[in-house]
Amino acid sequence: MKQKSRTFAAVDFLYICMMVLPFVFAIVLKILTKPASEGISITGAQVYIRIPMPIQELVITEAQINSWMVMIVILGLCLYLTHGITAKGGSKRQIAAEWIVEACEKMVCGNMGEYFRGFSPFIAAILGLSALSSLSSLLGLFPPTSDVNITAGWAILVFVLITYYKLKCGFGMYVKGLCSPIAMTPLNVIGEIATPISMAFRHYGNVLSGSVIGVLIATGLQGLSHIVLGWLPGFLGEFPFLQVGLPAILSLYFDLFSGVLQAYIFAMLTMLYVSGGFDIEEYERRKRKKRKQDEKQLSISN
């Protein structure tokens, strides 16, 4: 029994390491590779590696590394919450895991309908990945959601799902939707293409703007502090007193509230776009028609 308990604790420790060490690795990597800078420094994701390829270089950036670190952390969290799960339940971690699953299923069924209940894990993954990516800035890391390439990848994946569910009702219905009314066909096509673009830039722009505003205000307060209090003797004149407090409060909004809000908005848009492009009545009608044709064909062959 003691051996089993030790094994359980050892596995728990491994999962906790999966939740902590990726961020530690990302922080250490940033410290060791970040070039020295003075004054205001607003840059994109730092480039770590450039791999020569036939068409163009494969660039490994800070955004990609941090994104993988976030995914490992989420995997560790999921494994930790579900470790030792039983039918009887009762443990705090199992209660937390069940609450997350039930909340996601309730949100998906409420916004998309019962047919899309199986979408819950995907929506939960979007929420977790987006929110944790934005919140990683609280640790001084470059948030992956501040890189348009990351959010564009998510948006393209969502666009593929939207198109897939539209095509489930038939290619003819898809084209009919684009050409209805016929005079609006060009705008409908543009609107179709604009969907992933707007999703990507909305998420990226809101997160990046928060980071830029935070850096500008912090740097401005540092300069103002030197102007107003620079007459103080010794290190007191160099210490940025006015920088204390306000940047932290702004960080709570831009990094915490806004990051979580943007994750929720991206998940909601995913649910609305996918379910809105799927005509379940038309899909059920096509299924019934196909079933009747199959039964008729079967009866003829018999």
mmCIF file with all atom_site columns, N, CA and C in Angstrom, residues 191-234:
data_model
loop_
_atom_site.group_PDB
_atom_site.id
_atom_site.type_symbol
_atom_site.label_atom_id
_atom_site.label_alt_id
_atom_site.label_comp_id
_atom_site.label_asym_id
_atom_site.label_entity_id
_atom_site.label_seq_id
_atom_site.pdbx_PDB_ins_code
_atom_site.Cartn_x
_atom_site.Cartn_y
_atom_site.Cartn_z
_atom_site.occupancy
_atom_site.B_iso_or_equiv
_atom_site.pdbx_formal_charge
_atom_site.auth_seq_id
_atom_site.auth_comp_id
_atom_site.auth_asym_id
_atom_site.auth_atom_id
_atom_site.pdbx_PDB_model_num
ATOM 1   N N  . GLY A 1 191 ? -16.451 38.316 -47.483 1.00 0.00 ? 191 GLY A N  1
ATOM 2   C CA . GLY A 1 191 ? -16.777 38.063 -46.080 1.00 0.00 ? 191 GLY A CA 1
ATOM 3   C C  . GLY A 1 191 ? -16.313 36.693 -45.622 1.00 0.00 ? 191 GLY A C  1
ATOM 4   N N  . GLU A 1 192 ? -16.395 35.712 -46.531 1.00 0.00 ? 192 GLU A N  1
ATOM 5   C CA . GLU A 1 192 ? -15.937 34.357 -46.203 1.00 0.00 ? 192 GLU A CA 1
ATOM 6   C C  . GLU A 1 192 ? -14.424 34.352 -45.961 1.00 0.00 ? 192 GLU A C  1
ATOM 7   N N  . ILE A 1 193 ? -13.690 35.040 -46.826 1.00 0.00 ? 193 ILE A N  1
ATOM 8   C CA . ILE A 1 193 ? -12.233 35.098 -46.689 1.00 0.00 ? 193 ILE A CA 1
ATOM 9   C C  . ILE A 1 193 ? -11.823 35.945 -45.481 1.00 0.00 ? 193 ILE A C  1
ATOM 10  N N  . ALA A 1 194 ? -12.635 36.964 -45.185 1.00 0.00 ? 194 ALA A N  1
ATOM 11  C CA . ALA A 1 194 ? -12.296 37.887 -44.099 1.00 0.00 ? 194 ALA A CA 1
ATOM 12  C C  . ALA A 1 194 ? -12.474 37.273 -42.716 1.00 0.00 ? 194 ALA A C  1
ATOM 13  N N  . THR A 1 195 ? -13.225 36.175 -42.632 1.00 0.00 ? 195 THR A N  1
ATOM 14  C CA . THR A 1 195 ? -13.491 35.575 -41.316 1.00 0.00 ? 195 THR A CA 1
ATOM 15  C C  . THR A 1 195 ? -12.211 35.194 -40.568 1.00 0.00 ? 195 THR A C  1
ATOM 16  N N  . PRO A 1 196 ? -11.316 34.363 -41.150 1.00 0.00 ? 196 PRO A N  1
ATOM 17  C CA . PRO A 1 196 ? -10.100 34.023 -40.402 1.00 0.00 ? 196 PRO A CA 1
ATOM 18  C C  . PRO A 1 196 ? -9.181  35.215 -40.195 1.00 0.00 ? 196 PRO A C  1
ATOM 19  N N  . ILE A 1 197 ? -9.172  36.157 -41.158 1.00 0.00 ? 197 ILE A N  1
ATOM 20  C CA . ILE A 1 197 ? -8.310  37.336 -41.025 1.00 0.00 ? 197 ILE A CA 1
ATOM 21  C C  . ILE A 1 197 ? -8.746  38.193 -39.844 1.00 0.00 ? 197 ILE A C  1
ATOM 22  N N  . SER A 1 198 ? -10.063 38.418 -39.743 1.00 0.00 ? 198 SER A N  1
ATOM 23  C CA . SER A 1 198 ? -10.573 39.247 -38.647 1.00 0.00 ? 198 SER A CA 1
ATOM 24  C C  . SER A 1 198 ? -10.361 38.568 -37.299 1.00 0.00 ? 198 SER A C  1
ATOM 25  N N  . MET A 1 199 ? -10.541 37.237 -37.232 1.00 0.00 ? 199 MET A N  1
ATOM 26  C CA . MET A 1 199 ? -10.336 36.517 -35.972 1.00 0.00 ? 199 MET A CA 1
ATOM 27  C C  . MET A 1 199 ? -8.880  36.597 -35.536 1.00 0.00 ? 199 MET A C  1
ATOM 28  N N  . ALA A 1 200 ? -7.969  36.435 -36.490 1.00 0.00 ? 200 ALA A N  1
ATOM 29  C CA . ALA A 1 200 ? -6.539  36.456 -36.158 1.00 0.00 ? 200 ALA A CA 1
ATOM 30  C C  . ALA A 1 200 ? -6.106  37.842 -35.688 1.00 0.00 ? 200 ALA A C  1
ATOM 31  N N  . PHE A 1 201 ? -6.469  38.882 -36.437 1.00 0.00 ? 201 PHE A N  1
ATOM 32  C CA . PHE A 1 201 ? -5.997  40.228 -36.106 1.00 0.00 ? 201 PHE A CA 1
ATOM 33  C C  . PHE A 1 201 ? -6.702  40.803 -34.886 1.00 0.00 ? 201 PHE A C  1
ATOM 34  N N  . ARG A 1 202 ? -7.945  40.382 -34.624 1.00 0.00 ? 202 ARG A N  1
ATOM 35  C CA . ARG A 1 202 ? -8.636  40.867 -33.434 1.00 0.00 ? 202 ARG A CA 1
ATOM 36  C C  . ARG A 1 202 ? -7.920  40.392 -32.179 1.00 0.00 ? 202 ARG A C  1
ATOM 37  N N  . HIS A 1 203 ? -7.623  39.093 -32.133 1.00 0.00 ? 203 HIS A N  1
ATOM 38  C CA . HIS A 1 203 ? -6.955  38.530 -30.960 1.00 0.00 ? 203 HIS A CA 1
ATOM 39  C C  . HIS A 1 203 ? -5.536  39.092 -30.822 1.00 0.00 ? 203 HIS A C  1
ATOM 40  N N  . TYR A 1 204 ? -4.801  39.045 -31.907 1.00 0.00 ? 204 TYR A N  1
ATOM 41  C CA . TYR A 1 204 ? -3.411  39.523 -31.900 1.00 0.00 ? 204 TYR A CA 1
ATOM 42  C C  . TYR A 1 204 ? -3.327  41.006 -31.547 1.00 0.00 ? 204 TYR A C  1
ATOM 43  N N  . GLY A 1 205 ? -4.186  41.808 -32.150 1.00 0.00 ? 205 GLY A N  1
ATOM 44  C CA . GLY A 1 205 ? -4.134  43.251 -31.944 1.00 0.00 ? 205 GLY A CA 1
ATOM 45  C C  . GLY A 1 205 ? -4.447  43.659 -30.523 1.00 0.00 ? 205 GLY A C  1
ATOM 46  N N  . ASN A 1 206 ? -5.445  43.023 -29.921 1.00 0.00 ? 206 ASN A N  1
ATOM 47  C CA . ASN A 1 206 ? -5.821  43.387 -28.556 1.00 0.00 ? 206 ASN A CA 1
ATOM 48  C C  . ASN A 1 206 ? -4.733  43.025 -27.553 1.00 0.00 ? 206 ASN A C  1
ATOM 49  N N  . VAL A 1 207 ? -4.122  41.860 -27.704 1.00 0.00 ? 207 VAL A N  1
ATOM 50  C CA . VAL A 1 207 ? -3.067  41.444 -26.780 1.00 0.00 ? 207 VAL A CA 1
ATOM 51  C C  . VAL A 1 207 ? -1.812  42.282 -26.975 1.00 0.00 ? 207 VAL A C  1
ATOM 52  N N  . LEU A 1 208 ? -1.418  42.504 -28.246 1.00 0.00 ? 208 LEU A N  1
ATOM 53  C CA . LEU A 1 208 ? -0.212  43.282 -28.529 1.00 0.00 ? 208 LEU A CA 1
ATOM 54  C C  . LEU A 1 208 ? -0.366  44.725 -28.082 1.00 0.00 ? 208 LEU A C  1
ATOM 55  N N  . SER A 1 209 ? -1.524  45.303 -28.311 1.00 0.00 ? 209 SER A N  1
ATOM 56  C CA . SER A 1 209 ? -1.725  46.703 -27.926 1.00 0.00 ? 209 SER A CA 1
ATOM 57  C C  . SER A 1 209 ? -1.583  46.875 -26.418 1.00 0.00 ? 209 SER A C  1
ATOM 58  N N  . GLY A 1 210 ? -2.049  45.899 -25.646 1.00 0.00 ? 210 GLY A N  1
ATOM 59  C CA . GLY A 1 210 ? -1.902  45.974 -24.195 1.00 0.00 ? 210 GLY A CA 1
ATOM 60  C C  . GLY A 1 210 ? -0.439  45.974 -23.785 1.00 0.00 ? 210 GLY A C  1
ATOM 61  N N  . SER A 1 211 ? 0.359   45.121 -24.433 1.00 0.00 ? 211 SER A N  1
ATOM 62  C CA . SER A 1 211 ? 1.792   45.061 -24.131 1.00 0.00 ? 211 SER A CA 1
ATOM 63  C C  . SER A 1 211 ? 2.486   46.374 -24.494 1.00 0.00 ? 211 SER A C  1
ATOM 64  N N  . VAL A 1 212 ? 2.135   46.931 -25.654 1.00 0.00 ? 212 VAL A N  1
ATOM 65  C CA . VAL A 1 212 ? 2.760   48.182 -26.104 1.00 0.00 ? 212 VAL A CA 1
ATOM 66  C C  . VAL A 1 212 ? 2.399   49.332 -25.162 1.00 0.00 ? 212 VAL A C  1
ATOM 67  N N  . ILE A 1 213 ? 1.124   49.432 -24.804 1.00 0.00 ? 213 ILE A N  1
ATOM 68  C CA . ILE A 1 213 ? 0.693   50.513 -23.910 1.00 0.00 ? 213 ILE A CA 1
ATOM 69  C C  . ILE A 1 213 ? 1.378   50.391 -22.554 1.00 0.00 ? 213 ILE A C  1
ATOM 70  N N  . GLY A 1 214 ? 1.492   49.152 -22.048 1.00 0.00 ? 214 GLY A N  1
ATOM 71  C CA . GLY A 1 214 ? 2.153   48.941 -20.761 1.00 0.00 ? 214 GLY A CA 1
ATOM 72  C C  . GLY A 1 214 ? 3.605   49.379 -20.785 1.00 0.00 ? 214 GLY A C  1
ATOM 73  N N  . VAL A 1 215 ? 4.335   49.039 -21.854 1.00 0.00 ? 215 VAL A N  1
ATOM 74  C CA . VAL A 1 215 ? 5.745   49.416 -21.970 1.00 0.00 ? 215 VAL A CA 1
ATOM 75  C C  . VAL A 1 215 ? 5.885   50.932 -22.091 1.00 0.00 ? 215 VAL A C  1
ATOM 76  N N  . LEU A 1 216 ? 5.035   51.571 -22.890 1.00 0.00 ? 216 LEU A N  1
ATOM 77  C CA . LEU A 1 216 ? 5.121   53.023 -23.077 1.00 0.00 ? 216 LEU A CA 1
ATOM 78  C C  . LEU A 1 216 ? 4.848   53.769 -21.781 1.00 0.00 ? 216 LEU A C  1
ATOM 79  N N  . ILE A 1 217 ? 3.828   53.337 -21.044 1.00 0.00 ? 217 ILE A N  1
ATOM 80  C CA . ILE A 1 217 ? 3.496   54.015 -19.786 1.00 0.00 ? 217 ILE A CA 1
ATOM 81  C C  . ILE A 1 217 ? 4.602   53.806 -18.752 1.00 0.00 ? 217 ILE A C  1
ATOM 82  N N  . ALA A 1 218 ? 5.106   52.566 -18.651 1.00 0.00 ? 218 ALA A N  1
ATOM 83  C CA . ALA A 1 218 ? 6.182   52.291 -17.687 1.00 0.00 ? 218 ALA A CA 1
ATOM 84  C C  . ALA A 1 218 ? 7.419   53.116 -18.005 1.00 0.00 ? 218 ALA A C  1
ATOM 85  N N  . THR A 1 219 ? 7.772   53.213 -19.293 1.00 0.00 ? 219 THR A N  1
ATOM 86  C CA . THR A 1 219 ? 8.948   53.992 -19.690 1.00 0.00 ? 219 THR A CA 1
ATOM 87  C C  . THR A 1 219 ? 8.718   55.484 -19.465 1.00 0.00 ? 219 THR A C  1
ATOM 88  N N  . GLY A 1 220 ? 7.514   55.959 -19.754 1.00 0.00 ? 220 GLY A N  1
ATOM 89  C CA . GLY A 1 220 ? 7.197   57.364 -19.523 1.00 0.00 ? 220 GLY A CA 1
ATOM 90  C C  . GLY A 1 220 ? 7.254   57.731 -18.049 1.00 0.00 ? 220 GLY A C  1
ATOM 91  N N  . LEU A 1 221 ? 6.751   56.861 -17.206 1.00 0.00 ? 221 LEU A N  1
ATOM 92  C CA . LEU A 1 221 ? 6.794   57.107 -15.762 1.00 0.00 ? 221 LEU A CA 1
ATOM 93  C C  . LEU A 1 221 ? 8.226   57.104 -15.236 1.00 0.00 ? 221 LEU A C  1
ATOM 94  N N  . GLN A 1 222 ? 9.067   56.262 -15.840 1.00 0.00 ? 222 GLN A N  1
ATOM 95  C CA . GLN A 1 222 ? 10.474  56.239 -15.434 1.00 0.00 ? 222 GLN A CA 1
ATOM 96  C C  . GLN A 1 222 ? 11.140  57.583 -15.754 1.00 0.00 ? 222 GLN A C  1
ATOM 97  N N  . GLY A 1 223 ? 10.898  58.072 -16.960 1.00 0.00 ? 223 GLY A N  1
ATOM 98  C CA . GLY A 1 223 ? 11.461  59.376 -17.331 1.00 0.00 ? 223 GLY A CA 1
ATOM 99  C C  . GLY A 1 223 ? 10.910  60.497 -16.482 1.00 0.00 ? 223 GLY A C  1
ATOM 100 N N  . LEU A 1 224 ? 9.602   60.477 -16.204 1.00 0.00 ? 224 LEU A N  1
ATOM 101 C CA . LEU A 1 224 ? 8.978   61.511 -15.377 1.00 0.00 ? 224 LEU A CA 1
ATOM 102 C C  . LEU A 1 224 ? 9.525   61.486 -13.961 1.00 0.00 ? 224 LEU A C  1
ATOM 103 N N  . SER A 1 225 ? 9.773   60.297 -13.459 1.00 0.00 ? 225 SER A N  1
ATOM 104 C CA . SER A 1 225 ? 10.327  60.155 -12.112 1.00 0.00 ? 225 SER A CA 1
ATOM 105 C C  . SER A 1 225 ? 11.715  60.793 -12.031 1.00 0.00 ? 225 SER A C  1
ATOM 106 N N  . HIS A 1 226 ? 12.533  60.600 -13.064 1.00 0.00 ? 226 HIS A N  1
ATOM 107 C CA . HIS A 1 226 ? 13.877  61.195 -13.073 1.00 0.00 ? 226 HIS A CA 1
ATOM 108 C C  . HIS A 1 226 ? 13.796  62.716 -13.164 1.00 0.00 ? 226 HIS A C  1
ATOM 109 N N  . ILE A 1 227 ? 12.797  63.237 -13.898 1.00 0.00 ? 227 ILE A N  1
ATOM 110 C CA . ILE A 1 227 ? 12.655  64.686 -14.043 1.00 0.00 ? 227 ILE A CA 1
ATOM 111 C C  . ILE A 1 227 ? 12.181  65.327 -12.736 1.00 0.00 ? 227 ILE A C  1
ATOM 112 N N  . VAL A 1 228 ? 11.175  64.706 -12.120 1.00 0.00 ? 228 VAL A N  1
ATOM 113 C CA . VAL A 1 228 ? 10.558  65.286 -10.920 1.00 0.00 ? 228 VAL A CA 1
ATOM 114 C C  . VAL A 1 228 ? 11.390  65.040 -9.675  1.00 0.00 ? 228 VAL A C  1
ATOM 115 N N  . LEU A 1 229 ? 11.934  63.821 -9.558  1.00 0.00 ? 229 LEU A N  1
ATOM 116 C CA . LEU A 1 229 ? 12.628  63.437 -8.325  1.00 0.00 ? 229 LEU A CA 1
ATOM 117 C C  . LEU A 1 229 ? 14.113  63.230 -8.520  1.00 0.00 ? 229 LEU A C  1
ATOM 118 N N  . GLY A 1 230 ? 14.645  63.681 -9.655  1.00 0.00 ? 230 GLY A N  1
ATOM 119 C CA . GLY A 1 230 ? 16.062  63.479 -9.931  1.00 0.00 ? 230 GLY A CA 1
ATOM 120 C C  . GLY A 1 230 ? 16.982  64.256 -9.002  1.00 0.00 ? 230 GLY A C  1
ATOM 121 N N  . TRP A 1 231 ? 16.423  65.243 -8.291  1.00 0.00 ? 231 TRP A N  1
ATOM 122 C CA . TRP A 1 231 ? 17.241  66.060 -7.381  1.00 0.00 ? 231 TRP A CA 1
ATOM 123 C C  . TRP A 1 231 ? 17.577  65.333 -6.090  1.00 0.00 ? 231 TRP A C  1
ATOM 124 N N  . LEU A 1 232 ? 16.911  64.212 -5.809  1.00 0.00 ? 232 LEU A N  1
ATOM 125 C CA . LEU A 1 232 ? 17.186  63.475 -4.577  1.00 0.00 ? 232 LEU A CA 1
ATOM 126 C C  . LEU A 1 232 ? 18.613  62.939 -4.597  1.00 0.00 ? 232 LEU A C  1
ATOM 127 N N  . PRO A 1 233 ? 19.253  62.854 -3.434  1.00 0.00 ? 233 PRO A N  1
ATOM 128 C CA . PRO A 1 233 ? 20.660  62.433 -3.404  1.00 0.00 ? 233 PRO A CA 1
ATOM 129 C C  . PRO A 1 233 ? 20.847  60.942 -3.655  1.00 0.00 ? 233 PRO A C  1
ATOM 130 N N  . GLY A 1 234 ? 21.977  60.561 -4.246  1.00 0.00 ? 234 GLY A N  1
ATOM 131 C CA . GLY A 1 234 ? 22.371  59.161 -4.412  1.00 0.00 ? 234 GLY A CA 1
ATOM 132 C C  . GLY A 1 234 ? 21.421  58.367 -5.290  1.00 0.00 ? 234 GLY A C  1
#
